[in-house]
DNA sequence: TTGAAAAATAAACACTGTTTAGTAAATTTG
DNA sequence: CAAATTTACTAAACAGTGTTTATTTTTCAA
């Protein structure tokens, strides 16, 4: 009997509708102004309906986060295609920073806010970022193999590169660079200079 | 007449009482559970009273943030005292990371959350972090002067070192390192290794 | 001591995430 | 097909949030 299958399909469609509504709200109004009620209104359902498909807001945000990571991976696949691993590393870094600056609300959800990580407890591990991180790890392991970078351990390398990229993006997004008395454009240049200098530093 | 002076003094005392109540709430219950009502209850005043001393929550958080930065500067002054600038840079980095890990709620307020930065608009600049950042800049400019590091521009250097430190701390605090399938202690070691490796990388 | 000014608050407003109780629709059963 | 049952949905409420308003209490000056 195909009814169970159709129901399952409808259930997934509804979840997709909710995720999509949430993402639209993010992009239009920003993360802070995205409430369950707003999302419900956007998709023309009552707020209570959302709770038939998601246990709580965190669980919903976790699914939105997954969608966001899929977007990042798509961009990586398009922008970081160089054969040479070191060149690809450069592309990854620049793409990451560009992504953060252009999709601040999504970056927030992926790397800054606490909320969606609450559903990742002891047992269950965080799979959303897995492929994007894997992309970096793969690249760095090729770099190390071919002795193109000064790193020896892949995990330490990945941790470092990611930390540098995230540090620059998140301090910028959260306006902490205001401590340096510089214009907005000068700060952008300084971030650019920092990542360039870092890429030079780690070059073997 | 000394009444005006006393009133002014009492006003400052009240603000101090509010700031202190807020900090206590942070340390005891965490940032997320700190509401105006909670703070009011802690200092045994009505919520509305707080609004006689602070325009809104952001303005209050800004003052709490200032207090937090004063604590960080005090710790810097105690822990990063080496004569040799490069050694002092190492001390600064380690102290910063240790501070972030030990005072996660304060670190949140200082470097991660958006809230207190909303009061820092176009005109007015962010002075809270000024001295702590100055501490790093001073150290790095000595390092560059004595050719102890591979940086040439002080601001780029400060931006980079800060970004690396903040990247490691904030990704850790916000549980994003869960993407690497490692135990908590292994992650701590990897962070340690990363900062050590970075300090080696920038050494001239 | 009385009148004005200042300080504090109770109660409300508009929002939030979430739950409960009840309605409307779809499906299964007799 | 009609009745019974399960499923899908929602209105209304609960307990919380930041903030404002109208009112009361306290403090000070005349």
Tab-separated table of C-alpha atoms in Angstrom, chain A residues 4 18 33 55 57 113 138-139 154-155 187 199 202:
chain	number	residue	atom	x	y	z
A	4	UNK	CA	2.419	5.076	4.035
A	18	UNK	CA	9.843	24.580	7.303
A	33	UNK	CA	14.466	38.206	14.218
A	55	UNK	CA	11.003	18.598	18.789
A	57	UNK	CA	13.880	25.112	17.748
A	113	UNK	CA	25.838	30.436	17.690
A	138	UNK	CA	41.930	16.053	2.159
A	139	UNK	CA	43.640	19.101	0.717
A	154	UNK	CA	47.138	16.758	9.325
A	155	UNK	CA	44.790	17.364	12.238
A	187	UNK	CA	40.040	46.423	7.968
A	199	UNK	CA	49.499	31.247	3.629
A	202	UNK	CA	52.890	27.887	6.278
